[in-house]
Coordinates of C-alpha atoms in Angstrom, one line a residue:
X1 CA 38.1 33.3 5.7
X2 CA 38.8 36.9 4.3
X3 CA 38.3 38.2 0.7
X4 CA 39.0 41.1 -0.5
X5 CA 37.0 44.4 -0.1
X6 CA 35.4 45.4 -3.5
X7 CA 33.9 49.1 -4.5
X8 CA 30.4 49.2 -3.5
X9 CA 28.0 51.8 -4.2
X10 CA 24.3 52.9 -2.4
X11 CA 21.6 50.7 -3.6
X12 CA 18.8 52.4 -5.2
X13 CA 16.2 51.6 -3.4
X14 CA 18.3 52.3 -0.2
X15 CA 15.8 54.7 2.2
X16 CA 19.4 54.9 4.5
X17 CA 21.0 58.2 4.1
X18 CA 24.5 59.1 4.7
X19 CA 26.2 61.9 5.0
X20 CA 30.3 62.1 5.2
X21 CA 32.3 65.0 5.8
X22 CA 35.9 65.4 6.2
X23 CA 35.1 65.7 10.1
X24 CA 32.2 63.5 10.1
X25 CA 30.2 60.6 9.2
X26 CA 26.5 60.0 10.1
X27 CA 23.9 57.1 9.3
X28 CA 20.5 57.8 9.6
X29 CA 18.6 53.9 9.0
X30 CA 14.8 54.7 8.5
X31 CA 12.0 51.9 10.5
X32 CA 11.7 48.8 8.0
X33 CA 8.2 49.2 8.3
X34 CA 6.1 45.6 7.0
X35 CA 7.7 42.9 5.8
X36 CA 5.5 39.5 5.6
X37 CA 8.8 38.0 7.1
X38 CA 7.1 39.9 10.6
X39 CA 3.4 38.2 10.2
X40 CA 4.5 35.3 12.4
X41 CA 6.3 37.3 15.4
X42 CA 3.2 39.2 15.1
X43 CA 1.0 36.5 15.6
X44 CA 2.9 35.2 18.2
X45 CA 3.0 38.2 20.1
X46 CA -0.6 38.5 19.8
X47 CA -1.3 35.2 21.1
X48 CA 1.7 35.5 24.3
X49 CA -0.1 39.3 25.1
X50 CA -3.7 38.1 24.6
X51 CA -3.2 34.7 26.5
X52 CA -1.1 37.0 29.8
X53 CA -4.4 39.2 29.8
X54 CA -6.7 36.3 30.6
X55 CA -4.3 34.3 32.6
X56 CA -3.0 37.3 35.0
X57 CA -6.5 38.7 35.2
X58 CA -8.0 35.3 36.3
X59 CA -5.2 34.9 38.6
X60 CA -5.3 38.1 40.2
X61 CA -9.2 37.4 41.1
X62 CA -8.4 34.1 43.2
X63 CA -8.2 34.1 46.5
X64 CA -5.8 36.0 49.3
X65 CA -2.7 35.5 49.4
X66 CA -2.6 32.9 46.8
X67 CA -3.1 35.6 44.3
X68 CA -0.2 37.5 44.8
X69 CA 2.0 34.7 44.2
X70 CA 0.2 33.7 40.6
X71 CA 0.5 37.4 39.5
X72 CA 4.0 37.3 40.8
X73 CA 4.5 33.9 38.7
X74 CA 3.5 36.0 35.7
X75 CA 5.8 38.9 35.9
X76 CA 8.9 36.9 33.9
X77 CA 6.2 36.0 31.4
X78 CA 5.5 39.9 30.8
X79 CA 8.8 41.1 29.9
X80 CA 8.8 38.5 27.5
X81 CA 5.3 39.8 25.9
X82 CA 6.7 43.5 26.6
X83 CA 10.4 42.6 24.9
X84 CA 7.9 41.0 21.4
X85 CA 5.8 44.7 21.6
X86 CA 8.9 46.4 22.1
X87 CA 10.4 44.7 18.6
X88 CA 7.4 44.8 16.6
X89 CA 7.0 48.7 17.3
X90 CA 10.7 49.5 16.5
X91 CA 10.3 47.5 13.3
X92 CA 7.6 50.4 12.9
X93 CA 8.5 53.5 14.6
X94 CA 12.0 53.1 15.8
X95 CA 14.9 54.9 14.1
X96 CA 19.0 54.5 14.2
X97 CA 21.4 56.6 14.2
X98 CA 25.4 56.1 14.0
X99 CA 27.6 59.2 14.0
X100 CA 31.6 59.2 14.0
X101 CA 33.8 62.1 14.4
X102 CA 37.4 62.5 15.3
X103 CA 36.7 62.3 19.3
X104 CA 34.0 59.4 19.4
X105 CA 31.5 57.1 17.8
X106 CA 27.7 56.9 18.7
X107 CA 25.5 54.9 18.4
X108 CA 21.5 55.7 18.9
X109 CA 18.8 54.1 19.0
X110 CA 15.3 56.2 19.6
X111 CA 11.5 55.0 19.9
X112 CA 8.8 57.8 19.3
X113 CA 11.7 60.4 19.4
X114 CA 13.1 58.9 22.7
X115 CA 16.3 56.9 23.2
X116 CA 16.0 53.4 23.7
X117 CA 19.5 52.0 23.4
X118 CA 22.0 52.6 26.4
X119 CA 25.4 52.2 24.9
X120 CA 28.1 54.8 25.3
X121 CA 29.9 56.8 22.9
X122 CA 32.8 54.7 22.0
X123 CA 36.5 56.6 21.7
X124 CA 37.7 56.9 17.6
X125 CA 41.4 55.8 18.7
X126 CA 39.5 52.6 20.0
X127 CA 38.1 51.7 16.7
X128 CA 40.7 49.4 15.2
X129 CA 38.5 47.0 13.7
X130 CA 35.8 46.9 10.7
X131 CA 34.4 43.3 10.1
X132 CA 31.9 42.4 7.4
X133 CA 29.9 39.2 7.9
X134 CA 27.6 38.3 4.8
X135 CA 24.6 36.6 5.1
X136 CA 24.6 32.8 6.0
X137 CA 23.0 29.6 7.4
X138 CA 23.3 28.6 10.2
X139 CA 22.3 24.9 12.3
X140 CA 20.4 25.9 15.6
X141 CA 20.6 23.8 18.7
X142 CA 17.5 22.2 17.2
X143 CA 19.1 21.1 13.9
X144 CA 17.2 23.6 11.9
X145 CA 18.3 25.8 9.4
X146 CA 18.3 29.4 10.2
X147 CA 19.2 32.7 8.3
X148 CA 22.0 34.8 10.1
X149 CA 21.5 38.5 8.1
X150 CA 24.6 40.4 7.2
X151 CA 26.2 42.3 9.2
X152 CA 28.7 45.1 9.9
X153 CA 30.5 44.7 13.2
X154 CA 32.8 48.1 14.0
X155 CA 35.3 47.6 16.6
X156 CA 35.8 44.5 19.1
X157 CA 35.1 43.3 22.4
X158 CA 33.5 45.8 24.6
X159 CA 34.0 48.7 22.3
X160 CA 31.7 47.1 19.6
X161 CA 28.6 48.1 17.2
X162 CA 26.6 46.3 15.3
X163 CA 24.8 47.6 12.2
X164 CA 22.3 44.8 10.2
X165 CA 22.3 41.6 12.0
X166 CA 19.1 40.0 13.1
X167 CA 17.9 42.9 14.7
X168 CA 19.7 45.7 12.9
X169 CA 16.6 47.5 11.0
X170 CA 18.8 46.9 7.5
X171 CA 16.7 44.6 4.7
X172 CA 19.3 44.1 2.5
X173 CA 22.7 42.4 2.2
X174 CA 23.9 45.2 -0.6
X175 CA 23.2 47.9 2.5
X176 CA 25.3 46.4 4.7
X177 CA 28.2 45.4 2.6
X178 CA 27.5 49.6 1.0
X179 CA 27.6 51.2 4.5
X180 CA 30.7 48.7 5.5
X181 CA 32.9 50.7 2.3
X182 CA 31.8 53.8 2.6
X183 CA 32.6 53.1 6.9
X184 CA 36.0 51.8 6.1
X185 CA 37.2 54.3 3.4
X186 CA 36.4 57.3 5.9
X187 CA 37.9 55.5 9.1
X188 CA 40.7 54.5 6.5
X189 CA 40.5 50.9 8.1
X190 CA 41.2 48.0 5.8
X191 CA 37.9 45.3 6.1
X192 CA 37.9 42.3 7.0
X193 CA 35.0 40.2 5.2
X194 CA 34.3 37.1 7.0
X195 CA 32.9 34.3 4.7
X196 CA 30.8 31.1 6.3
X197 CA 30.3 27.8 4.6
X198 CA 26.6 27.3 4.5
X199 CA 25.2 24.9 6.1

């Protein structure tokens, strides 16, 4: 279902800063830092890290060649724990960046200064598309409720960014839907706002 697009203006507690120019846009979204919202993925990575220490270490001590095979049992196990590090430190440390200019988009992602995310600059005349998605609920295959965060998809398919989402670094609903205007009025595409009945 679509509404309409209303003004929307930077919240004031926003830490996002944009900058627009007549040849330019750029989005610089700050870490998140704490929110008690991370005390459980902490804990959990905790736990997943601590318990692949002792497991991989006691495995790697039995016997030849048997222990080859354990530590090469736990290797799927690691990227997991790595993957739960790797979120809890860009929650922390890592930074975004979106710039848009008359030849391209990008889209950045950096850790400690160095780029993390591996998506290519996307052409302008390929952006057609600016879809809002406000924050919802949502049944998972469990039959729990879940929160989905808002979100600003820009463009389709293949040629897509996401800004907000579960994992987009952005707290706040009002961000989203603020960076979504200010996105459309200086790509002068209309928005779509998507609405989901809540569950």
């Amino acid at each position: 279902m679509n509404s309409p697009m209303q003004i929307a203006e930077k919240p004031p507690y926003s830490k996002i800063k944009l900058t627009k120019r007549p040849s330019s846009l750029s989005v610089y979204i700050p870490p998140i830092g704490f929110q008690p919202s991370l005390l459980f993925l902490m804990g959990f990575a905790a736990f997943w890290n601590g318990f692949l220490v002792v497991w991989t270490s006691m495995a790697a001590r039995a016997p030849f060649p048997g222990n080859l095979a354990a530590v090469a049992f736990s290797i799927p196990f690691w990227g997991i724990g790595l993957f739960l590090a790797y979120a809890l430190l860009f929650c922390f440390c890592g930074q975004t960046y979106l710039h848009i200019d008359n030849q391209a988009m990008d889209y950045v992602k950096t850790l400690f200064g160095q780029r993390v995310s591996r998506q290519k600059p996307i052409l302008r005349r390929s952006i057609q598309r600016l879809t809002f998605i406000p924050k919802h609920f949502y049944r998972d295959s469990d039959g729990d409720r879940q929160e989905q965060p808002a979100e600003l998809l820009i463009g389709e398919g293949p040629q897509l960014v996401r800004l907000g989402g579960a994992r987009g670094g952005i707290e706040h609903e009002a961000e989203v839907y603020w960076l979504a205007y200010e996105i459309s009025e200086w790509l002068d595409i209309s928005l779509e706002t998507i609405v989901h009945n809540h569950s």
